Amino acid sequence: MPRVQGYEATVEAARRALETAQNALARDVGQAVVNAEWAFLRDKFDVGALIELVSGLAAKPDFVTKLHASADKARDQQPQRGRPPKPSTAASELKTLQLNGGASGTAM
């Protein structure tokens, strides 16, 4: 039976992680609105009207495509984190050939 308890704990942890991820988007949107310092939003009715406008725009594929392109561009401009990717085999073989003056590093 301990195996079932381990499975149930795993399912519960996955459920909590999913809820956290779903709530993160709402937090991110709220934080972006707060940081935008939009002086024209006066009350919850203005916010509701803004949400309705964005919902209407989101129904248009061109708007969504432009929004995703803009977000991808901003994401790509962030500094890379972690270890850089390893060079591909073809690139490392080309570098070996260049370093050896065109001779292969393997004997035939």
Coordinates of N, CA and C in Angstrom, one line a residue:
M1 N 0.8 -1.2 0.0 CA 0.0 0.0 0.0 C 0.8 1.3 0.0
P2 N 2.1 1.3 0.5 CA 2.8 2.5 0.5 C 2.9 3.1 -0.9
R3 N 2.9 2.3 -1.9 CA 3.0 2.7 -3.3 C 1.9 3.6 -3.7
V4 N 0.7 3.3 -3.3 CA -0.5 4.1 -3.6 C -0.4 5.4 -2.9
Q5 N 0.1 5.4 -1.7 CA 0.2 6.7 -1.0 C 1.2 7.6 -1.7
G6 N 2.3 7.0 -2.2 CA 3.3 7.7 -3.0 C 2.7 8.3 -4.3
Y7 N 1.9 7.5 -4.9 CA 1.2 7.9 -6.1 C 0.2 9.1 -5.8
E8 N -0.6 8.9 -4.8 CA -1.5 10.0 -4.4 C -0.8 11.3 -4.0
A9 N 0.3 11.2 -3.4 CA 1.1 12.4 -3.0 C 1.7 13.0 -4.3
T10 N 2.1 12.2 -5.3 CA 2.5 12.8 -6.6 C 1.4 13.5 -7.3
V11 N 0.2 12.9 -7.3 CA -0.9 13.5 -8.0 C -1.3 14.8 -7.3
E12 N -1.2 14.8 -6.0 CA -1.6 16.0 -5.2 C -0.5 17.1 -5.5
A13 N 0.7 16.8 -5.5 CA 1.8 17.7 -5.8 C 1.6 18.3 -7.2
A14 N 1.3 17.5 -8.2 CA 1.0 17.9 -9.6 C -0.2 18.9 -9.6
R15 N -1.2 18.6 -8.9 CA -2.4 19.4 -8.8 C -2.0 20.8 -8.3
R16 N -1.2 20.8 -7.2 CA -0.8 22.1 -6.6 C 0.1 22.9 -7.5
A17 N 0.9 22.2 -8.3 CA 1.8 22.9 -9.2 C 1.0 23.5 -10.4
L18 N -0.1 22.8 -10.8 CA -0.9 23.3 -11.9 C -1.7 24.5 -11.4
E19 N -2.2 24.5 -10.2 CA -2.9 25.6 -9.6 C -2.0 26.8 -9.5
T20 N -0.8 26.6 -9.0 CA 0.2 27.7 -8.9 C 0.5 28.3 -10.3
A21 N 0.7 27.5 -11.3 CA 0.9 28.0 -12.6 C -0.2 28.8 -13.2
Q22 N -1.5 28.3 -12.9 CA -2.6 29.0 -13.4 C -2.8 30.4 -12.7
N23 N -2.5 30.4 -11.4 CA -2.6 31.7 -10.6 C -1.4 32.6 -11.0
A24 N -0.3 32.1 -11.5 CA 0.8 33.0 -11.8 C 0.5 33.9 -12.9
L25 N -0.3 33.5 -13.9 CA -0.6 34.3 -15.1 C -1.5 35.5 -14.6
A26 N -2.5 35.2 -13.7 CA -3.3 36.3 -13.2 C -2.5 37.3 -12.4
R27 N -1.5 36.8 -11.6 CA -0.6 37.7 -10.9 C 0.2 38.5 -11.8
D28 N 0.7 37.9 -12.9 CA 1.6 38.6 -13.8 C 0.8 39.7 -14.5
V29 N -0.4 39.4 -14.9 CA -1.3 40.5 -15.6 C -1.5 41.6 -14.6
G30 N -1.9 41.3 -13.4 CA -2.2 42.3 -12.4 C -1.0 43.2 -12.1
Q31 N 0.2 42.5 -12.0 CA 1.4 43.3 -11.7 C 1.8 44.2 -12.9
A32 N 1.6 43.7 -14.1 CA 1.9 44.5 -15.3 C 1.0 45.7 -15.4
V33 N -0.3 45.6 -15.0 CA -1.2 46.7 -15.0 C -0.8 47.7 -14.0
V34 N -0.4 47.2 -12.8 CA 0.0 48.1 -11.7 C 1.3 48.9 -12.1
N35 N 2.2 48.2 -12.7 CA 3.5 48.8 -13.1 C 3.4 49.7 -14.3
A36 N 2.3 49.6 -15.0 CA 2.1 50.4 -16.2 C 1.8 51.9 -15.9
E37 N 1.3 52.1 -14.7 CA 1.0 53.5 -14.2 C 0.0 54.1 -15.2
W38 N -1.1 53.4 -15.5 CA -2.1 53.9 -16.4 C -3.0 54.9 -15.6
A39 N -2.9 56.2 -15.8 CA -3.6 57.1 -15.1 C -5.1 57.2 -15.5
F40 N -5.4 56.7 -16.7 CA -6.8 56.8 -17.2 C -7.7 55.7 -16.6
L41 N -7.2 54.7 -15.9 CA -8.0 53.7 -15.3 C -8.5 54.2 -13.9
R42 N -9.8 54.6 -13.8 CA -10.3 55.2 -12.7 C -10.9 54.3 -11.6
D43 N -11.5 53.2 -12.1 CA -12.2 52.3 -11.1 C -12.3 50.9 -11.8
K44 N -13.1 50.0 -11.1 CA -13.2 48.7 -11.6 C -14.0 48.6 -12.9
F45 N -14.8 49.6 -13.2 CA -15.6 49.6 -14.4 C -14.7 49.9 -15.6
D46 N -13.7 50.8 -15.4 CA -12.7 51.0 -16.4 C -11.9 49.8 -16.7
V47 N -11.5 49.1 -15.6 CA -10.8 47.8 -15.8 C -11.6 46.8 -16.5
G48 N -12.9 46.7 -16.2 CA -13.8 45.8 -16.9 C -13.9 46.1 -18.4
A49 N -14.0 47.4 -18.7 CA -14.1 47.8 -20.1 C -12.8 47.5 -20.8
L50 N -11.6 47.6 -20.1 CA -10.4 47.3 -20.8 C -10.3 45.8 -21.0
I51 N -10.7 45.0 -20.1 CA -10.7 43.5 -20.3 C -11.6 43.1 -21.4
E52 N -12.8 43.8 -21.6 CA -13.7 43.5 -22.7 C -13.1 43.8 -24.0
L53 N -12.4 45.0 -24.0 CA -11.7 45.4 -25.3 C -10.6 44.4 -25.7
V54 N -9.8 44.0 -24.7 CA -8.7 43.0 -24.9 C -9.3 41.7 -25.4
S55 N -10.4 41.3 -24.7 CA -11.1 40.0 -25.1 C -11.5 40.1 -26.6
G56 N -12.1 41.2 -27.0 CA -12.5 41.4 -28.4 C -11.3 41.3 -29.3
L57 N -10.2 42.0 -28.9 CA -9.0 41.9 -29.8 C -8.4 40.5 -29.8
A58 N -8.5 39.8 -28.7 CA -7.9 38.4 -28.7 C -8.6 37.5 -29.6
A59 N -9.8 37.8 -30.0 CA -10.6 37.0 -31.0 C -10.0 37.2 -32.4
K60 N -9.2 38.2 -32.6 CA -8.6 38.4 -34.0 C -7.3 37.8 -34.1
P61 N -7.1 36.9 -35.0 CA -5.8 36.1 -35.1 C -4.6 37.1 -35.4
D62 N -4.8 38.2 -36.1 CA -3.7 39.1 -36.4 C -3.2 39.7 -35.1
F63 N -4.1 40.1 -34.2 CA -3.7 40.7 -32.9 C -2.9 39.7 -32.1
V64 N -3.3 38.5 -32.0 CA -2.7 37.4 -31.2 C -1.3 37.2 -31.8
T65 N -1.2 37.1 -33.1 CA 0.1 36.9 -33.8 C 1.1 38.0 -33.5
K66 N 0.6 39.2 -33.6 CA 1.5 40.4 -33.2 C 1.9 40.4 -31.8
L67 N 1.0 40.1 -30.9 CA 1.2 40.0 -29.5 C 2.3 39.0 -29.2
H68 N 2.1 37.8 -29.7 CA 3.1 36.7 -29.5 C 4.5 37.1 -30.1
A69 N 4.5 37.7 -31.3 CA 5.8 38.1 -31.9 C 6.5 39.1 -31.0
S70 N 5.7 40.1 -30.4 CA 6.3 41.1 -29.6 C 6.9 40.5 -28.3
A71 N 6.1 39.5 -27.7 CA 6.6 38.8 -26.5 C 7.8 38.0 -26.8
D72 N 7.8 37.3 -27.9 CA 9.0 36.5 -28.3 C 10.2 37.4 -28.4
K73 N 10.0 38.5 -29.0 CA 11.2 39.4 -29.2 C 11.7 39.9 -27.9
A74 N 10.8 40.3 -27.0 CA 11.2 40.7 -25.6 C 11.9 39.6 -24.9
R75 N 11.4 38.4 -25.0 CA 11.9 37.2 -24.3 C 13.3 36.9 -24.9
D76 N 13.5 37.0 -26.2 CA 14.8 36.7 -26.8 C 15.9 37.8 -26.4
Q77 N 15.5 39.0 -26.0 CA 16.4 40.0 -25.7 C 16.9 39.9 -24.2
Q78 N 16.3 39.0 -23.5 CA 16.7 38.8 -22.1 C 18.1 38.0 -22.1
P79 N 18.9 38.3 -21.2 CA 20.2 37.6 -21.1 C 20.0 36.1 -20.9
Q80 N 20.8 35.3 -21.6 CA 20.7 33.9 -21.5 C 21.2 33.4 -20.1
R81 N 20.5 32.4 -19.6 CA 20.9 31.9 -18.2 C 21.3 30.5 -18.4
G82 N 22.2 30.1 -17.6 CA 22.7 28.7 -17.7 C 23.9 28.5 -18.6
R83 N 24.2 27.3 -18.8 CA 25.3 26.9 -19.6 C 25.0 27.0 -21.1
P84 N 25.8 27.6 -21.9 CA 25.5 27.7 -23.4 C 25.4 26.3 -24.0
P85 N 24.6 26.2 -25.1 CA 24.5 24.8 -25.7 C 25.8 24.3 -26.2
K86 N 26.0 23.0 -26.2 CA 27.2 22.4 -26.8 C 27.1 22.6 -28.3
P87 N 28.3 22.8 -28.9 CA 28.3 22.9 -30.4 C 27.9 21.6 -31.0
S88 N 27.3 21.7 -32.2 CA 26.9 20.4 -32.9 C 28.1 19.7 -33.3
T89 N 27.9 18.4 -33.6 CA 29.0 17.6 -34.1 C 29.7 18.1 -35.4
A90 N 28.8 18.5 -36.3 CA 29.3 19.0 -37.6 C 30.2 20.3 -37.3
A91 N 29.7 21.2 -36.4 CA 30.5 22.4 -36.2 C 31.8 22.1 -35.5
S92 N 31.8 21.1 -34.6 CA 33.1 20.8 -33.9 C 34.0 20.1 -34.9
E93 N 33.5 19.3 -35.8 CA 34.4 18.7 -36.8 C 35.0 19.7 -37.7
L94 N 34.2 20.7 -38.1 CA 34.7 21.8 -39.0 C 35.8 22.5 -38.2
K95 N 35.6 22.8 -36.9 CA 36.6 23.5 -36.2 C 37.9 22.7 -36.1
T96 N 37.8 21.4 -35.9 CA 38.9 20.5 -35.8 C 39.7 20.5 -37.2
L97 N 38.9 20.5 -38.3 CA 39.6 20.5 -39.6 C 40.3 21.8 -39.8
Q98 N 39.7 22.9 -39.3 CA 40.4 24.2 -39.4 C 41.6 24.3 -38.6
L99 N 41.6 23.8 -37.4 CA 42.7 23.8 -36.5 C 43.9 22.9 -37.0
N100 N 43.5 21.8 -37.7 CA 44.5 20.9 -38.2 C 45.0 21.2 -39.6
G101 N 44.6 22.4 -40.1 CA 45.0 22.8 -41.4 C 44.3 22.0 -42.5
G102 N 43.1 21.5 -42.3 CA 42.4 20.8 -43.3 C 42.5 19.3 -43.1
A103 N 43.4 18.8 -42.3 CA 43.6 17.4 -42.1 C 42.6 16.9 -41.0
S104 N 42.1 15.7 -41.3 CA 41.1 15.1 -40.3 C 41.9 14.7 -39.1
G105 N 41.1 14.7 -37.9 CA 41.7 14.3 -36.7 C 41.8 12.8 -36.5
T106 N 41.1 12.1 -37.5 CA 41.1 10.6 -37.4 C 42.0 10.0 -38.5
A107 N 42.6 8.9 -38.1 CA 43.5 8.2 -39.1 C 42.7 7.3 -40.0
M108 N 43.0 7.1 -41.2 CA 42.3 6.2 -42.1 C 43.1 5.0 -42.4

